[in-house]
Amino acid sequence: MAGKLFGTDGIRAIANTYPLTVEFCTKLAIVLSRQICTRQKAVLIARDTRISGQMLFSALSAGFLSQGIKVFDIGIVPTPLCTTLTPKYNVDMSIMITASHNPYKDNGLKLINAQGDKFSDEQTALIEKLMSEPLTDNDNPQNIGEIIEVPQTANHYLENVKKIAPSDALKGMKIALDAANGSFAEILAPVFRYLGAEIISLGDKPNGKNINENCGSQHTETLSQTVVDRRYDMGIAVDGDGDRIIICDENGKRLDGDQIIAYLATYLKKHNLLKGNAVVSTVYSNLGLGKYIRSLGLEHYASAVGERYVIEKMREVGSNLGGEESGHMVLSDYAKTGDALYAAVIVSLGIKESSQKLSEIFPVFKPFPSESRNLRFDNKDIIEKIMSATEVKEKIAFISERLKGHGVILVRKSGTEPVIRLKIEDEDEQTARSEMASLEECIKSIA
């Protein structure tokens, strides 16, 4: 078996190519059955709206069933609902079949433990090792599992939102919604209608091949234009599996994820709902966010990049709010992982309460000047060559020393695509720009 299977958020690839083949998924399910599903002999599987989800579900189910494992099929649901339901069904683990914000041809497998948390690095390393070894014979071929269908609808979210706000809480607001033709396609609009908002619903007709296609969190042009044309108060977009949120104001301007974290912190603190007197974001967040959080009298903690690391740090410091600049917002009082719907509801409630336009509220804080680049290459081998090059390591160390005390440099490879992400921030805009140019030139000379 060549290469590393797990990225920052599970396994991801083009569906029907290695490792997302029928053969691989069946073997993976057998390995998980023998290594993880040893107590309850049960697993929960969910998926987004990609056409390949049915194929991967069938392959995984066949592997689990062959080992006597019961499979709970909860169908098409957002990732955060999958993680929330996992401990409630008393299973050994769950799998979310999704490639999040990627195009429909991609797919992926997010492995979730019995508590509803994503597998640890140690667990994924063990699974990778076992997948490289041949399977042994089935000790009990007569023991065959069964599939139990558990249909889920918007009811779960509706019932929870009723505990947060009354049915007329957003009456008078006009909100455009974009469900990315994904997991929230049948959920997002009913929730906001219940809350009394006037809405227009986009990206709510999935056909298996249009998930994230010119819609959702990655393509907000239509959403922004709709908000402007209809003179709506705001626009809300989610991604294909519902754990990422993007918001645009009444002028169609897309708001930065760090600004949303700052707003949520302000709102929760105002209503005495913030726990641990702390907020968590990642090292990739703008330095201005931490400065603003501290100005509120709160502690700010920076985790490694990745939702799992945000959640780990939140638990460590006792916070119920964390997020990533990319749009993952974790409100742990409502969901175990990032949930776009709950973040959207809380932000909307705050805007309604303020009687202000979004453009009058955002930006919540002044960001440090920042330069970001996503450098795409032909394959991951080139990326490994770049990241291990002495010249690149020395350049990063040199820039880091120059920025010490007033700026930051971040260089990381994407866990889901052949991309190197660069970010340099400094109090001085020209410094950030010139250092980025120098870094880019160094990297491209290696490639």
Tab-separated table of C-alpha atoms in Angstrom:
chain	number	residue	atom	x	y	z
A	1	MET	CA	0.000	0.000	0.000
A	2	ALA	CA	1.550	3.264	-1.136
A	3	GLY	CA	1.284	6.629	0.544
A	4	LYS	CA	-0.468	7.943	3.631
A	5	LEU	CA	-4.199	7.236	3.754
A	6	PHE	CA	-5.406	9.771	6.289
A	7	GLY	CA	-5.250	13.531	5.890
A	8	THR	CA	-6.372	16.200	8.335
A	9	ASP	CA	-9.990	15.087	8.016
A	10	GLY	CA	-10.066	11.394	7.203
A	11	ILE	CA	-9.554	9.733	3.833
A	12	ARG	CA	-10.317	11.720	0.695
A	13	ALA	CA	-9.861	10.991	-3.029
A	14	ILE	CA	-11.694	10.788	-6.336
A	15	ALA	CA	-14.486	8.249	-5.850
A	16	ASN	CA	-13.974	4.859	-7.504
A	17	THR	CA	-10.193	5.344	-7.548
A	18	TYR	CA	-7.754	4.217	-4.869
A	19	PRO	CA	-8.249	4.406	-1.983
A	20	LEU	CA	-11.981	5.046	-2.418
A	21	THR	CA	-12.656	1.803	-4.259
A	22	VAL	CA	-15.175	-0.886	-3.432
A	23	GLU	CA	-12.375	-3.312	-2.586
A	24	PHE	CA	-10.599	-0.876	-0.279
A	25	CYS	CA	-13.772	0.148	1.567
A	26	THR	CA	-14.804	-3.455	2.114
A	27	LYS	CA	-11.376	-4.294	3.542
A	28	LEU	CA	-11.419	-1.147	5.688
A	29	ALA	CA	-14.766	-2.165	7.157
A	30	ILE	CA	-13.416	-5.630	7.958
A	31	VAL	CA	-10.354	-4.129	9.669
A	32	LEU	CA	-12.543	-1.704	11.644
A	33	SER	CA	-14.881	-4.560	12.590
A	34	ARG	CA	-12.043	-6.536	14.101
A	35	GLN	CA	-10.159	-3.646	15.668
A	36	ILE	CA	-12.825	-1.122	16.733
A	37	CYS	CA	-16.285	-2.734	16.658
A	38	THR	CA	-15.574	-5.273	19.374
A	39	ARG	CA	-17.974	-4.239	22.146
A	40	GLN	CA	-21.381	-3.273	20.788
A	41	LYS	CA	-20.791	-4.938	17.409
A	42	ALA	CA	-22.502	-1.959	15.781
A	43	VAL	CA	-21.607	0.945	13.518
A	44	LEU	CA	-23.494	4.009	12.261
A	45	ILE	CA	-23.018	5.218	8.680
A	46	ALA	CA	-24.140	8.526	7.139
A	47	ARG	CA	-23.415	10.275	3.851
A	48	ASP	CA	-23.894	13.481	1.914
A	49	THR	CA	-25.677	13.786	-1.447
A	50	ARG	CA	-22.855	12.614	-3.776
A	51	ILE	CA	-23.856	9.870	-6.185
A	52	SER	CA	-20.822	7.834	-5.107
A	53	GLY	CA	-22.054	7.792	-1.519
A	54	GLN	CA	-24.392	4.897	-2.243
A	55	MET	CA	-21.561	2.821	-3.703
A	56	LEU	CA	-19.226	3.489	-0.794
A	57	PHE	CA	-21.994	2.842	1.718
A	58	SER	CA	-22.715	-0.522	0.091
A	59	ALA	CA	-19.028	-1.513	0.096
A	60	LEU	CA	-18.541	-0.515	3.720
A	61	SER	CA	-21.761	-2.233	4.766
A	62	ALA	CA	-20.737	-5.472	3.036
A	63	GLY	CA	-17.489	-5.528	4.991
A	64	PHE	CA	-19.173	-4.820	8.306
A	65	LEU	CA	-22.005	-7.293	7.717
A	66	SER	CA	-19.541	-10.046	6.815
A	67	GLN	CA	-18.070	-9.701	10.299
A	68	GLY	CA	-21.389	-9.832	12.123
A	69	ILE	CA	-21.569	-6.054	12.691
A	70	LYS	CA	-24.941	-4.301	12.823
A	71	VAL	CA	-25.090	-1.244	10.521
A	72	PHE	CA	-27.317	1.711	11.389
A	73	ASP	CA	-28.022	3.582	8.140
A	74	ILE	CA	-29.028	7.154	8.965
A	75	GLY	CA	-28.977	8.208	5.312
A	76	ILE	CA	-28.171	11.707	4.101
A	77	VAL	CA	-27.446	13.994	7.057
A	78	PRO	CA	-24.905	16.734	7.880
A	79	THR	CA	-21.622	15.633	9.446
A	80	PRO	CA	-22.402	17.376	12.766
A	81	LEU	CA	-25.635	15.409	13.095
A	82	CYS	CA	-23.733	12.186	12.476
A	83	THR	CA	-21.260	12.994	15.258
A	84	THR	CA	-24.069	14.016	17.624
A	85	LEU	CA	-26.125	10.872	17.024
A	86	THR	CA	-23.186	8.468	17.311
A	87	PRO	CA	-23.140	8.170	21.134
A	88	LYS	CA	-26.935	8.130	21.239
A	89	TYR	CA	-27.090	4.923	19.197
A	90	ASN	CA	-24.595	3.160	21.462
A	91	VAL	CA	-22.377	2.044	18.575
A	92	ASP	CA	-18.646	1.371	18.507
A	93	MET	CA	-18.029	4.032	15.871
A	94	SER	CA	-19.524	5.815	12.896
A	95	ILE	CA	-18.437	6.759	9.389
A	96	MET	CA	-19.433	9.922	7.558
A	97	ILE	CA	-19.122	9.496	3.792
A	98	THR	CA	-18.362	12.965	2.448
A	99	ALA	CA	-15.788	15.159	0.745
A	100	SER	CA	-17.131	18.263	2.457
A	101	HIS	CA	-16.740	21.302	0.164
A	102	ASN	CA	-15.054	19.397	-2.699
A	103	PRO	CA	-16.664	18.694	-6.123
A	104	TYR	CA	-18.978	15.700	-6.524
A	105	LYS	CA	-16.331	13.469	-8.131
A	106	ASP	CA	-14.426	13.484	-4.846
A	107	ASN	CA	-15.553	11.662	-1.764
A	108	GLY	CA	-14.146	10.727	1.602
A	109	LEU	CA	-14.506	8.833	4.840
A	110	LYS	CA	-14.526	10.542	8.215
A	111	LEU	CA	-14.006	7.994	10.985
A	112	ILE	CA	-15.725	8.867	14.252
A	113	ASN	CA	-15.320	7.095	17.589
A	114	ALA	CA	-18.054	5.936	19.954
A	115	GLN	CA	-18.123	9.299	21.735
A	116	GLY	CA	-18.737	11.182	18.482
A	117	ASP	CA	-15.180	12.498	18.113
A	118	LYS	CA	-12.996	12.023	15.060
A	119	PHE	CA	-10.401	9.256	15.285
A	120	SER	CA	-7.146	10.215	16.983
A	121	ASP	CA	-3.808	10.230	15.188
A	122	GLU	CA	-2.907	7.045	17.042
A	123	GLN	CA	-6.052	5.267	15.877
A	124	THR	CA	-5.612	6.272	12.252
A	125	ALA	CA	-1.953	5.215	12.332
A	126	LEU	CA	-3.001	1.781	13.594
A	127	ILE	CA	-5.682	1.424	10.920
A	128	GLU	CA	-3.181	2.427	8.240
A	129	LYS	CA	-0.781	-0.250	9.460
A	130	LEU	CA	-3.462	-2.950	9.474
A	131	MET	CA	-4.661	-1.952	5.996
A	132	SER	CA	-1.167	-2.654	4.661
A	133	GLU	CA	-1.325	-6.229	5.894
A	134	PRO	CA	-3.236	-9.151	4.328
A	135	LEU	CA	-6.560	-10.117	5.890
A	136	THR	CA	-6.818	-13.349	7.819
A	137	ASP	CA	-9.748	-15.726	7.348
A	138	ASN	CA	-13.063	-14.981	9.007
A	139	ASP	CA	-13.254	-16.913	12.272
A	140	ASN	CA	-17.050	-17.086	12.219
A	141	PRO	CA	-18.442	-16.920	8.659
A	142	GLN	CA	-21.951	-17.804	9.822
A	143	ASN	CA	-22.175	-14.636	11.908
A	144	ILE	CA	-23.690	-12.038	9.567
A	145	GLY	CA	-24.891	-8.576	10.532
A	146	GLU	CA	-27.950	-6.620	9.441
A	147	ILE	CA	-28.718	-3.124	8.171
A	148	ILE	CA	-31.174	-1.051	10.176
A	149	GLU	CA	-32.508	2.024	8.388
A	150	VAL	CA	-32.953	5.038	10.635
A	151	PRO	CA	-34.413	7.901	8.566
A	152	GLN	CA	-33.550	11.378	9.814
A	153	THR	CA	-35.275	14.629	8.863
A	154	ALA	CA	-35.166	18.277	9.870
A	155	ASN	CA	-37.010	17.353	13.068
A	156	HIS	CA	-33.784	16.964	15.044
A	157	TYR	CA	-32.701	20.509	14.210
A	158	LEU	CA	-36.191	21.956	14.540
A	159	GLU	CA	-36.615	20.516	18.016
A	160	ASN	CA	-33.232	21.839	19.143
A	161	VAL	CA	-33.773	25.287	17.617
A	162	LYS	CA	-37.071	25.519	19.496
A	163	LYS	CA	-35.009	25.346	22.706
A	164	ILE	CA	-32.845	28.246	21.498
A	165	ALA	CA	-35.443	30.697	20.202
A	166	PRO	CA	-39.226	31.113	19.745
A	167	SER	CA	-40.925	30.685	16.382
A	168	ASP	CA	-41.048	34.421	15.620
A	169	ALA	CA	-37.486	35.205	16.707
A	170	LEU	CA	-36.367	36.297	13.225
A	171	LYS	CA	-39.654	37.797	12.078
A	172	GLY	CA	-38.999	40.771	9.810
A	173	MET	CA	-35.597	39.542	8.661
A	174	LYS	CA	-34.933	38.662	5.028
A	175	ILE	CA	-32.313	35.957	4.596
A	176	ALA	CA	-30.993	34.169	1.521
A	177	LEU	CA	-29.910	30.577	2.179
A	178	ASP	CA	-27.616	28.378	0.088
A	179	ALA	CA	-27.515	24.705	1.101
A	180	ALA	CA	-24.841	23.746	-1.492
A	181	ASN	CA	-27.084	20.968	-2.871
A	182	GLY	CA	-25.750	18.999	0.059
A	183	SER	CA	-26.731	17.505	3.389
A	184	PHE	CA	-28.654	20.560	4.599
A	185	ALA	CA	-30.772	20.811	1.436
A	186	GLU	CA	-33.978	19.691	3.182
A	187	ILE	CA	-33.153	21.131	6.611
A	188	LEU	CA	-31.868	24.700	6.357
A	189	ALA	CA	-34.964	26.400	4.925
A	190	PRO	CA	-37.547	24.781	7.274
A	191	VAL	CA	-35.569	25.889	10.327
A	192	PHE	CA	-35.404	29.519	9.230
A	193	ARG	CA	-39.056	29.478	8.202
A	194	TYR	CA	-39.902	28.243	11.688
A	195	LEU	CA	-37.960	31.189	13.107
A	196	GLY	CA	-40.158	33.540	11.089
A	197	ALA	CA	-37.611	34.822	8.572
A	198	GLU	CA	-38.532	35.613	4.988
A	199	ILE	CA	-36.197	33.440	2.955
A	200	ILE	CA	-35.149	32.436	-0.510
A	201	SER	CA	-33.620	28.980	-0.711
A	202	LEU	CA	-30.748	28.231	-3.105
A	203	GLY	CA	-28.783	25.037	-3.635
A	204	ASP	CA	-31.616	22.903	-2.296
A	205	LYS	CA	-32.117	20.473	-5.189
A	206	PRO	CA	-29.342	17.861	-5.009
A	207	ASN	CA	-29.108	15.365	-7.873
A	208	GLY	CA	-25.969	13.502	-6.855
A	209	LYS	CA	-23.697	15.515	-9.123
A	210	ASN	CA	-24.361	19.161	-8.272
A	211	ILE	CA	-23.126	19.257	-4.666
A	212	ASN	CA	-20.954	22.378	-4.189
A	213	GLU	CA	-21.287	23.135	-7.916
A	214	ASN	CA	-21.306	26.929	-8.288
A	215	CYS	CA	-23.033	27.141	-4.934
A	216	GLY	CA	-22.465	26.785	-1.217
A	217	SER	CA	-19.601	28.056	0.889
A	218	GLN	CA	-17.016	27.861	-1.894
A	219	HIS	CA	-19.042	29.702	-4.550
A	220	THR	CA	-20.992	32.545	-2.992
A	221	GLU	CA	-21.326	34.782	-6.046
A	222	THR	CA	-24.961	33.874	-6.725
A	223	LEU	CA	-25.834	34.173	-3.039
A	224	SER	CA	-24.264	37.616	-2.804
A	225	GLN	CA	-26.004	38.825	-5.957
A	226	THR	CA	-29.338	37.477	-4.729
A	227	VAL	CA	-28.992	39.359	-1.448
A	228	VAL	CA	-28.244	42.614	-3.277
A	229	ASP	CA	-30.944	42.194	-5.934
A	230	ARG	CA	-33.658	41.346	-3.400
A	231	ARG	CA	-32.430	43.833	-0.807
A	232	TYR	CA	-32.148	41.111	1.804
A	233	ASP	CA	-30.501	41.556	5.195
A	234	MET	CA	-27.931	38.810	4.813
A	235	GLY	CA	-26.934	35.630	3.018
A	236	ILE	CA	-25.915	32.321	4.576
A	237	ALA	CA	-24.114	29.518	2.759
A	238	VAL	CA	-23.029	26.102	4.014
A	239	ASP	CA	-20.850	23.448	2.427
A	240	GLY	CA	-21.764	19.968	1.195
A	241	ASP	CA	-21.677	18.245	4.572
A	242	GLY	CA	-22.862	21.194	6.655
A	243	ASP	CA	-19.933	21.849	8.974
A	244	ARG	CA	-18.803	25.102	7.327
A	245	ILE	CA	-20.610	28.452	7.185
A	246	ILE	CA	-20.075	31.564	5.087
A	247	ILE	CA	-22.065	34.769	5.645
A	248	CYS	CA	-22.424	37.827	3.425
A	249	ASP	CA	-23.815	41.190	4.474
A	250	GLU	CA	-26.617	43.211	2.866
A	251	ASN	CA	-24.159	44.510	0.267
A	252	GLY	CA	-23.188	40.986	-0.736
A	253	LYS	CA	-19.780	41.266	0.950
A	254	ARG	CA	-18.451	37.947	2.184
A	255	LEU	CA	-17.463	38.011	5.851
A	256	ASP	CA	-14.235	36.478	7.059
A	257	GLY	CA	-14.490	33.426	9.329
A	258	ASP	CA	-12.376	35.065	12.028
A	259	GLN	CA	-14.864	37.934	12.121
A	260	ILE	CA	-17.699	35.449	12.695
A	261	ILE	CA	-15.776	33.872	15.585
A	262	ALA	CA	-15.312	37.341	17.068
A	263	TYR	CA	-19.023	38.112	16.706
A	264	LEU	CA	-20.076	34.827	18.297
A	265	ALA	CA	-17.721	35.517	21.203
A	266	THR	CA	-19.230	38.980	21.658
A	267	TYR	CA	-22.788	37.644	21.550
A	268	LEU	CA	-22.188	34.729	23.933
A	269	LYS	CA	-20.329	36.922	26.418
A	270	LYS	CA	-23.104	39.534	26.332
A	271	HIS	CA	-25.700	36.873	27.147
A	272	ASN	CA	-23.547	35.107	29.756
A	273	LEU	CA	-23.458	31.998	27.581
A	274	LEU	CA	-19.700	31.764	27.078
A	275	LYS	CA	-18.037	29.069	29.179
A	276	GLY	CA	-14.501	29.007	30.478
A	277	ASN	CA	-14.069	32.724	29.737
A	278	ALA	CA	-12.194	31.541	26.658
A	279	VAL	CA	-12.341	31.270	22.865
A	280	VAL	CA	-10.336	28.914	20.665
A	281	SER	CA	-9.236	29.387	17.071
A	282	THR	CA	-6.271	28.008	15.132
A	283	VAL	CA	-2.777	29.314	14.505
A	284	TYR	CA	-4.078	30.224	11.039
A	285	SER	CA	-6.445	32.856	12.438
A	286	ASN	CA	-5.510	36.497	12.054
A	287	LEU	CA	-3.504	37.904	14.961
A	288	GLY	CA	-6.118	40.651	15.251
A	289	LEU	CA	-8.682	38.083	16.425
A	290	GLY	CA	-6.670	37.173	19.498
A	291	LYS	CA	-6.092	40.845	20.268
A	292	TYR	CA	-9.845	41.512	20.050
A	293	ILE	CA	-10.798	38.488	22.172
A	294	ARG	CA	-8.397	39.628	24.887
A	295	SER	CA	-9.891	43.144	24.713
A	296	LEU	CA	-13.184	41.582	25.813
A	297	GLY	CA	-11.501	40.319	28.966
A	298	LEU	CA	-11.415	36.766	27.601
A	299	GLU	CA	-8.637	34.258	27.078
A	300	HIS	CA	-7.710	33.335	23.523
A	301	TYR	CA	-6.126	30.010	22.662
A	302	ALA	CA	-4.675	28.945	19.304
A	303	SER	CA	-4.773	25.275	18.348
A	304	ALA	CA	-3.204	23.421	15.450
A	305	VAL	CA	-5.087	23.688	12.141
A	306	GLY	CA	-8.013	21.270	11.972
A	307	GLU	CA	-11.400	21.133	13.648
A	308	ARG	CA	-10.387	18.165	15.776
A	309	TYR	CA	-7.575	20.164	17.347
A	310	VAL	CA	-9.893	23.111	17.982
A	311	ILE	CA	-12.281	20.820	19.833
A	312	GLU	CA	-9.481	19.230	21.854
A	313	LYS	CA	-8.270	22.661	22.985
A	314	MET	CA	-11.844	23.758	23.781
A	315	ARG	CA	-12.255	20.798	26.111
A	316	GLU	CA	-8.876	21.412	27.675
A	317	VAL	CA	-9.710	25.028	28.595
A	318	GLY	CA	-13.439	24.506	29.257
A	319	SER	CA	-14.672	26.688	26.401
A	320	ASN	CA	-17.878	26.173	24.409
A	321	LEU	CA	-16.791	28.310	21.430
A	322	GLY	CA	-14.123	27.645	18.868
A	323	GLY	CA	-13.651	27.940	15.152
A	324	GLU	CA	-11.518	28.207	12.075
A	325	GLU	CA	-11.071	31.051	9.631
A	326	SER	CA	-12.326	28.688	6.912
A	327	GLY	CA	-15.824	28.733	8.393
A	328	HIS	CA	-15.944	25.839	10.854
A	329	MET	CA	-17.749	27.152	13.945
A	330	VAL	CA	-17.978	24.887	16.987
A	331	LEU	CA	-20.716	25.740	19.480
A	332	SER	CA	-20.391	22.742	21.758
A	333	ASP	CA	-23.578	23.472	23.707
A	334	TYR	CA	-25.499	22.537	20.567
A	335	ALA	CA	-23.298	20.113	18.589
A	336	LYS	CA	-20.181	18.041	19.155
A	337	THR	CA	-18.463	19.370	16.048
A	338	GLY	CA	-18.735	22.387	13.763
A	339	ASP	CA	-22.352	22.910	12.733
A	340	ALA	CA	-23.215	25.583	10.180
A	341	LEU	CA	-26.883	25.721	11.087
A	342	TYR	CA	-26.436	26.521	14.769
A	343	ALA	CA	-23.811	29.147	13.975
A	344	ALA	CA	-26.173	30.671	11.410
A	345	VAL	CA	-29.034	30.793	13.894
A	346	ILE	CA	-26.962	32.406	16.654
A	347	VAL	CA	-25.518	35.061	14.320
A	348	SER	CA	-28.984	35.807	12.919
A	349	LEU	CA	-30.447	36.174	16.408
A	350	GLY	CA	-27.701	38.626	17.275
A	351	ILE	CA	-28.283	40.708	14.146
A	352	LYS	CA	-32.029	40.800	14.770
A	353	GLU	CA	-31.482	41.838	18.380
A	354	SER	CA	-29.087	44.644	17.421
A	355	SER	CA	-31.422	46.228	14.838
A	356	GLN	CA	-28.266	47.038	12.872
A	357	LYS	CA	-27.173	46.128	9.390
A	358	LEU	CA	-24.368	43.617	9.098
A	359	SER	CA	-22.180	46.219	7.394
A	360	GLU	CA	-22.555	48.386	10.503
A	361	ILE	CA	-21.327	45.558	12.735
A	362	PHE	CA	-18.652	43.931	10.601
A	363	PRO	CA	-15.714	43.949	10.675
A	364	VAL	CA	-15.862	43.315	14.402
A	365	PHE	CA	-12.111	43.839	14.732
A	366	LYS	CA	-9.317	45.335	12.647
A	367	PRO	CA	-7.244	42.487	11.181
A	368	PHE	CA	-3.483	42.570	10.910
A	369	PRO	CA	-2.298	42.996	7.296
A	370	SER	CA	-2.100	39.519	5.826
A	371	GLU	CA	-0.830	37.833	2.683
A	372	SER	CA	-2.114	34.337	1.830
A	373	ARG	CA	-1.359	31.971	-1.026
A	374	ASN	CA	-2.564	28.514	-2.001
A	375	LEU	CA	0.141	27.044	-4.242
A	376	ARG	CA	-1.161	24.091	-6.257
A	377	PHE	CA	1.133	21.435	-7.703
A	378	ASP	CA	0.718	18.417	-9.961
A	379	ASN	CA	0.997	15.851	-7.187
A	380	LYS	CA	1.820	15.345	-3.525
A	381	ASP	CA	5.326	14.022	-4.298
A	382	ILE	CA	6.360	17.509	-5.415
A	383	ILE	CA	4.901	18.917	-2.215
A	384	GLU	CA	6.905	16.474	-0.095
A	385	LYS	CA	10.042	17.504	-1.993
A	386	ILE	CA	9.336	21.178	-1.333
A	387	MET	CA	8.472	20.766	2.335
A	388	SER	CA	11.629	18.735	3.012
A	389	ALA	CA	13.983	21.021	1.047
A	390	THR	CA	16.708	22.609	3.161
A	391	GLU	CA	16.368	25.920	1.310
A	392	VAL	CA	12.660	26.132	2.154
A	393	LYS	CA	13.196	25.233	5.803
A	394	GLU	CA	15.912	27.866	6.121
A	395	LYS	CA	13.768	30.487	4.411
A	396	ILE	CA	10.845	29.812	6.764
A	397	ALA	CA	13.149	30.014	9.798
A	398	PHE	CA	14.683	33.269	8.518
A	399	ILE	CA	11.285	34.933	7.949
A	400	SER	CA	9.977	33.661	11.277
A	401	GLU	CA	12.870	35.314	13.081
A	402	ARG	CA	12.339	38.603	11.220
A	403	LEU	CA	8.641	38.648	12.181
A	404	LYS	CA	9.175	37.642	15.807
A	405	GLY	CA	7.115	39.731	18.213
A	406	HIS	CA	5.024	41.526	15.587
A	407	GLY	CA	4.025	38.972	12.960
A	408	VAL	CA	3.725	35.330	12.044
A	409	ILE	CA	4.476	32.952	9.161
A	410	LEU	CA	2.473	29.772	8.527
A	411	VAL	CA	3.324	27.136	5.947
A	412	ARG	CA	1.408	23.880	5.716
A	413	LYS	CA	0.386	21.304	3.174
A	414	SER	CA	-3.293	20.647	2.628
A	415	GLY	CA	-4.578	17.368	3.985
A	416	THR	CA	-7.076	16.951	1.141
A	417	GLU	CA	-5.457	18.248	-2.074
A	418	PRO	CA	-1.979	18.879	-3.613
A	419	VAL	CA	-1.722	22.399	-2.223
A	420	ILE	CA	0.727	24.232	0.015
A	421	ARG	CA	-0.938	26.980	2.036
A	422	LEU	CA	1.116	30.055	2.913
A	423	LYS	CA	0.193	32.886	5.230
A	424	ILE	CA	2.236	35.803	6.508
A	425	GLU	CA	0.893	38.498	8.846
A	426	ASP	CA	2.591	41.571	10.206
A	427	GLU	CA	1.631	44.886	11.703
A	428	ASP	CA	3.247	46.446	8.620
A	429	GLU	CA	1.525	45.605	5.328
A	430	GLN	CA	4.619	46.126	3.171
A	431	THR	CA	6.614	43.717	5.333
A	432	ALA	CA	3.976	40.998	4.947
A	433	ARG	CA	3.875	41.526	1.181
A	434	SER	CA	7.651	41.495	0.628
A	435	GLU	CA	8.249	38.455	2.842
A	436	MET	CA	5.527	36.545	1.013
A	437	ALA	CA	7.136	37.343	-2.347
A	438	SER	CA	10.462	36.069	-1.055
A	439	LEU	CA	8.900	32.859	0.276
A	440	GLU	CA	6.985	32.180	-2.934
A	441	GLU	CA	10.122	32.638	-5.029
A	442	CYS	CA	12.019	30.170	-2.852
A	443	ILE	CA	9.290	27.506	-3.050
A	444	LYS	CA	8.823	27.827	-6.807
A	445	SER	CA	12.570	27.485	-7.374
A	446	ILE	CA	12.405	24.016	-5.791
A	447	ALA	CA	9.310	22.910	-7.742
